[in-house]
């Protein structure tokens, strides 16, 4: 607005009230294998880019849970699949294809 004042602020911030303690943690290798299994037909031979992995925390209802974020770049099914794997038991928390896709028709003018 012309007055230099904010009109809208958006945030996905969640306050953390605690951290889930785990006694055992799966390995990065296990997290990658589980992620590929959750994606479907993904395997080392079926990738179009290296697999990215990162250990961190995801906040659910104020509690920070330890997770592995694994991005699998699979040809079948095609996509860049971002998965969040529970670091304690290897269960899938979230899976999203982060590739952007578009379809359409049009004309190209070549003089």
PDB file of C-alpha atoms in Angstrom:
ATOM      1  CA  UNK A   1       0.000   0.000   0.000  1.00  0.00           C
ATOM      2  CA  UNK A   2       1.260   3.525  -0.453  1.00  0.00           C
ATOM      3  CA  UNK A   3       1.802   4.021   3.305  1.00  0.00           C
ATOM      4  CA  UNK A   4       4.684   1.555   3.655  1.00  0.00           C
ATOM      5  CA  UNK A   5       2.698  -0.745   5.936  1.00  0.00           C
ATOM      6  CA  UNK A   6       2.383  -4.491   5.493  1.00  0.00           C
ATOM      7  CA  UNK A   7      -1.001  -5.709   4.366  1.00  0.00           C
ATOM      8  CA  UNK A   8      -0.523  -9.475   4.527  1.00  0.00           C
ATOM      9  CA  UNK A   9       2.016 -11.784   6.143  1.00  0.00           C
ATOM     10  CA  UNK A  10       2.002 -15.533   5.538  1.00  0.00           C
ATOM     11  CA  UNK A  11       4.078 -18.122   7.368  1.00  0.00           C
ATOM     12  CA  UNK A  12       4.097 -21.855   7.945  1.00  0.00           C
ATOM     13  CA  UNK A  13       6.008 -21.435  11.204  1.00  0.00           C
ATOM     14  CA  UNK A  14       5.050 -23.912  13.905  1.00  0.00           C
ATOM     15  CA  UNK A  15       6.295 -23.484  17.463  1.00  0.00           C
ATOM     16  CA  UNK A  16       8.302 -26.437  18.735  1.00  0.00           C
ATOM     17  CA  UNK A  17       7.278 -27.627  22.191  1.00  0.00           C
ATOM     18  CA  UNK A  18       9.483 -30.721  22.256  1.00  0.00           C
ATOM     19  CA  UNK A  19      11.718 -33.108  20.362  1.00  0.00           C
ATOM     20  CA  UNK A  20      10.858 -36.775  19.946  1.00  0.00           C
ATOM     21  CA  UNK A  21      13.673 -38.849  21.395  1.00  0.00           C
ATOM     22  CA  UNK A  22      14.583 -42.005  19.516  1.00  0.00           C
ATOM     23  CA  UNK A  23      16.710 -44.859  20.798  1.00  0.00           C
ATOM     24  CA  UNK A  24      17.512 -46.334  17.391  1.00  0.00           C
ATOM     25  CA  UNK A  25      17.919 -44.612  14.053  1.00  0.00           C
ATOM     26  CA  UNK A  26      17.946 -46.203  10.596  1.00  0.00           C
ATOM     27  CA  UNK A  27      20.986 -45.582   8.390  1.00  0.00           C
ATOM     28  CA  UNK A  28      21.071 -43.207   5.417  1.00  0.00           C
ATOM     29  CA  UNK A  29      21.407 -46.231   3.124  1.00  0.00           C
ATOM     30  CA  UNK A  30      18.260 -47.808   4.621  1.00  0.00           C
ATOM     31  CA  UNK A  31      16.400 -44.499   4.256  1.00  0.00           C
ATOM     32  CA  UNK A  32      17.325 -44.340   0.552  1.00  0.00           C
ATOM     33  CA  UNK A  33      16.243 -47.946  -0.041  1.00  0.00           C
ATOM     34  CA  UNK A  34      12.933 -47.388   1.739  1.00  0.00           C
ATOM     35  CA  UNK A  35      12.356 -44.164  -0.195  1.00  0.00           C
ATOM     36  CA  UNK A  36      12.911 -45.968  -3.505  1.00  0.00           C
ATOM     37  CA  UNK A  37      10.495 -48.701  -2.415  1.00  0.00           C
ATOM     38  CA  UNK A  38       7.838 -46.097  -1.518  1.00  0.00           C
ATOM     39  CA  UNK A  39       8.300 -44.367  -4.896  1.00  0.00           C
ATOM     40  CA  UNK A  40       7.561 -47.618  -6.714  1.00  0.00           C
ATOM     41  CA  UNK A  41       9.691 -49.004  -9.520  1.00  0.00           C
ATOM     42  CA  UNK A  42      12.673 -46.820  -8.608  1.00  0.00           C
ATOM     43  CA  UNK A  43      16.060 -48.529  -8.422  1.00  0.00           C
ATOM     44  CA  UNK A  44      19.705 -47.511  -8.839  1.00  0.00           C
ATOM     45  CA  UNK A  45      19.514 -48.447 -12.554  1.00  0.00           C
ATOM     46  CA  UNK A  46      16.305 -46.457 -13.052  1.00  0.00           C
ATOM     47  CA  UNK A  47      17.542 -42.997 -11.983  1.00  0.00           C
ATOM     48  CA  UNK A  48      18.074 -39.931 -14.173  1.00  0.00           C
ATOM     49  CA  UNK A  49      19.995 -37.962 -11.524  1.00  0.00           C
ATOM     50  CA  UNK A  50      21.772 -38.694  -8.236  1.00  0.00           C
ATOM     51  CA  UNK A  51      19.664 -39.263  -5.133  1.00  0.00           C
ATOM     52  CA  UNK A  52      19.797 -36.423  -2.591  1.00  0.00           C
ATOM     53  CA  UNK A  53      19.539 -37.134   1.129  1.00  0.00           C
ATOM     54  CA  UNK A  54      19.489 -34.978   4.228  1.00  0.00           C
ATOM     55  CA  UNK A  55      18.832 -35.637   7.914  1.00  0.00           C
ATOM     56  CA  UNK A  56      16.639 -33.172   9.760  1.00  0.00           C
ATOM     57  CA  UNK A  57      13.417 -32.681  11.684  1.00  0.00           C
ATOM     58  CA  UNK A  58       9.801 -32.196  10.695  1.00  0.00           C
ATOM     59  CA  UNK A  59       7.399 -30.527  13.139  1.00  0.00           C
ATOM     60  CA  UNK A  60       4.019 -32.161  13.714  1.00  0.00           C
ATOM     61  CA  UNK A  61       1.701 -30.822  16.400  1.00  0.00           C
ATOM     62  CA  UNK A  62       4.597 -28.999  18.055  1.00  0.00           C
ATOM     63  CA  UNK A  63       6.863 -32.057  18.286  1.00  0.00           C
ATOM     64  CA  UNK A  64      10.024 -32.223  16.161  1.00  0.00           C
ATOM     65  CA  UNK A  65      10.457 -35.729  14.692  1.00  0.00           C
ATOM     66  CA  UNK A  66      13.796 -36.873  13.250  1.00  0.00           C
ATOM     67  CA  UNK A  67      13.462 -37.670   9.534  1.00  0.00           C
ATOM     68  CA  UNK A  68      15.469 -38.225   6.398  1.00  0.00           C
ATOM     69  CA  UNK A  69      14.493 -36.113   3.404  1.00  0.00           C
ATOM     70  CA  UNK A  70      15.335 -38.195   0.338  1.00  0.00           C
ATOM     71  CA  UNK A  71      14.825 -36.964  -3.237  1.00  0.00           C
ATOM     72  CA  UNK A  72      14.712 -39.810  -5.774  1.00  0.00           C
ATOM     73  CA  UNK A  73      14.978 -38.836  -9.468  1.00  0.00           C
ATOM     74  CA  UNK A  74      13.195 -41.815 -11.015  1.00  0.00           C
ATOM     75  CA  UNK A  75      12.446 -42.679 -14.653  1.00  0.00           C
ATOM     76  CA  UNK A  76       9.658 -45.097 -13.729  1.00  0.00           C
ATOM     77  CA  UNK A  77       7.522 -43.636 -12.318  1.00  0.00           C
ATOM     78  CA  UNK A  78       8.990 -40.451 -13.779  1.00  0.00           C
ATOM     79  CA  UNK A  79       9.579 -37.613 -11.368  1.00  0.00           C
ATOM     80  CA  UNK A  80      11.713 -36.056  -8.696  1.00  0.00           C
ATOM     81  CA  UNK A  81      10.101 -37.653  -5.660  1.00  0.00           C
ATOM     82  CA  UNK A  82      10.701 -35.862  -2.358  1.00  0.00           C
ATOM     83  CA  UNK A  83      10.077 -38.286   0.487  1.00  0.00           C
ATOM     84  CA  UNK A  84      10.265 -37.834   4.231  1.00  0.00           C
ATOM     85  CA  UNK A  85      11.225 -41.076   5.984  1.00  0.00           C
ATOM     86  CA  UNK A  86      10.835 -41.477   9.764  1.00  0.00           C
ATOM     87  CA  UNK A  87      14.395 -41.899  11.078  1.00  0.00           C
ATOM     88  CA  UNK A  88      13.246 -44.207  13.867  1.00  0.00           C
ATOM     89  CA  UNK A  89      11.182 -46.823  12.023  1.00  0.00           C
ATOM     90  CA  UNK A  90      11.586 -46.112   8.291  1.00  0.00           C
ATOM     91  CA  UNK A  91       7.907 -45.356   7.667  1.00  0.00           C
ATOM     92  CA  UNK A  92       6.881 -42.921   4.949  1.00  0.00           C
ATOM     93  CA  UNK A  93       5.653 -39.607   6.346  1.00  0.00           C
ATOM     94  CA  UNK A  94       5.188 -37.692   3.082  1.00  0.00           C
ATOM     95  CA  UNK A  95       5.798 -38.219  -0.666  1.00  0.00           C
ATOM     96  CA  UNK A  96       5.556 -35.450  -3.297  1.00  0.00           C
ATOM     97  CA  UNK A  97       6.628 -35.219  -6.953  1.00  0.00           C
ATOM     98  CA  UNK A  98       8.412 -31.852  -6.989  1.00  0.00           C
ATOM     99  CA  UNK A  99       8.771 -31.730 -10.802  1.00  0.00           C
ATOM    100  CA  UNK A 100       6.703 -29.054 -12.502  1.00  0.00           C
ATOM    101  CA  UNK A 101       4.611 -30.342 -15.387  1.00  0.00           C
ATOM    102  CA  UNK A 102       2.691 -28.518 -18.083  1.00  0.00           C
ATOM    103  CA  UNK A 103       0.823 -29.528 -21.213  1.00  0.00           C
ATOM    104  CA  UNK A 104      -0.515 -27.406 -24.004  1.00  0.00           C
ATOM    105  CA  UNK A 105      -0.773 -26.681 -27.695  1.00  0.00           C
ATOM    106  CA  UNK A 106       0.264 -23.730 -29.740  1.00  0.00           C
ATOM    107  CA  UNK A 107       1.708 -22.417 -32.976  1.00  0.00           C
ATOM    108  CA  UNK A 108       5.285 -21.573 -33.747  1.00  0.00           C
ATOM    109  CA  UNK A 109       5.995 -18.887 -36.311  1.00  0.00           C
ATOM    110  CA  UNK A 110       9.216 -19.413 -38.230  1.00  0.00           C
ATOM    111  CA  UNK A 111       9.678 -16.685 -40.881  1.00  0.00           C
TER     112      UNK A 111
END
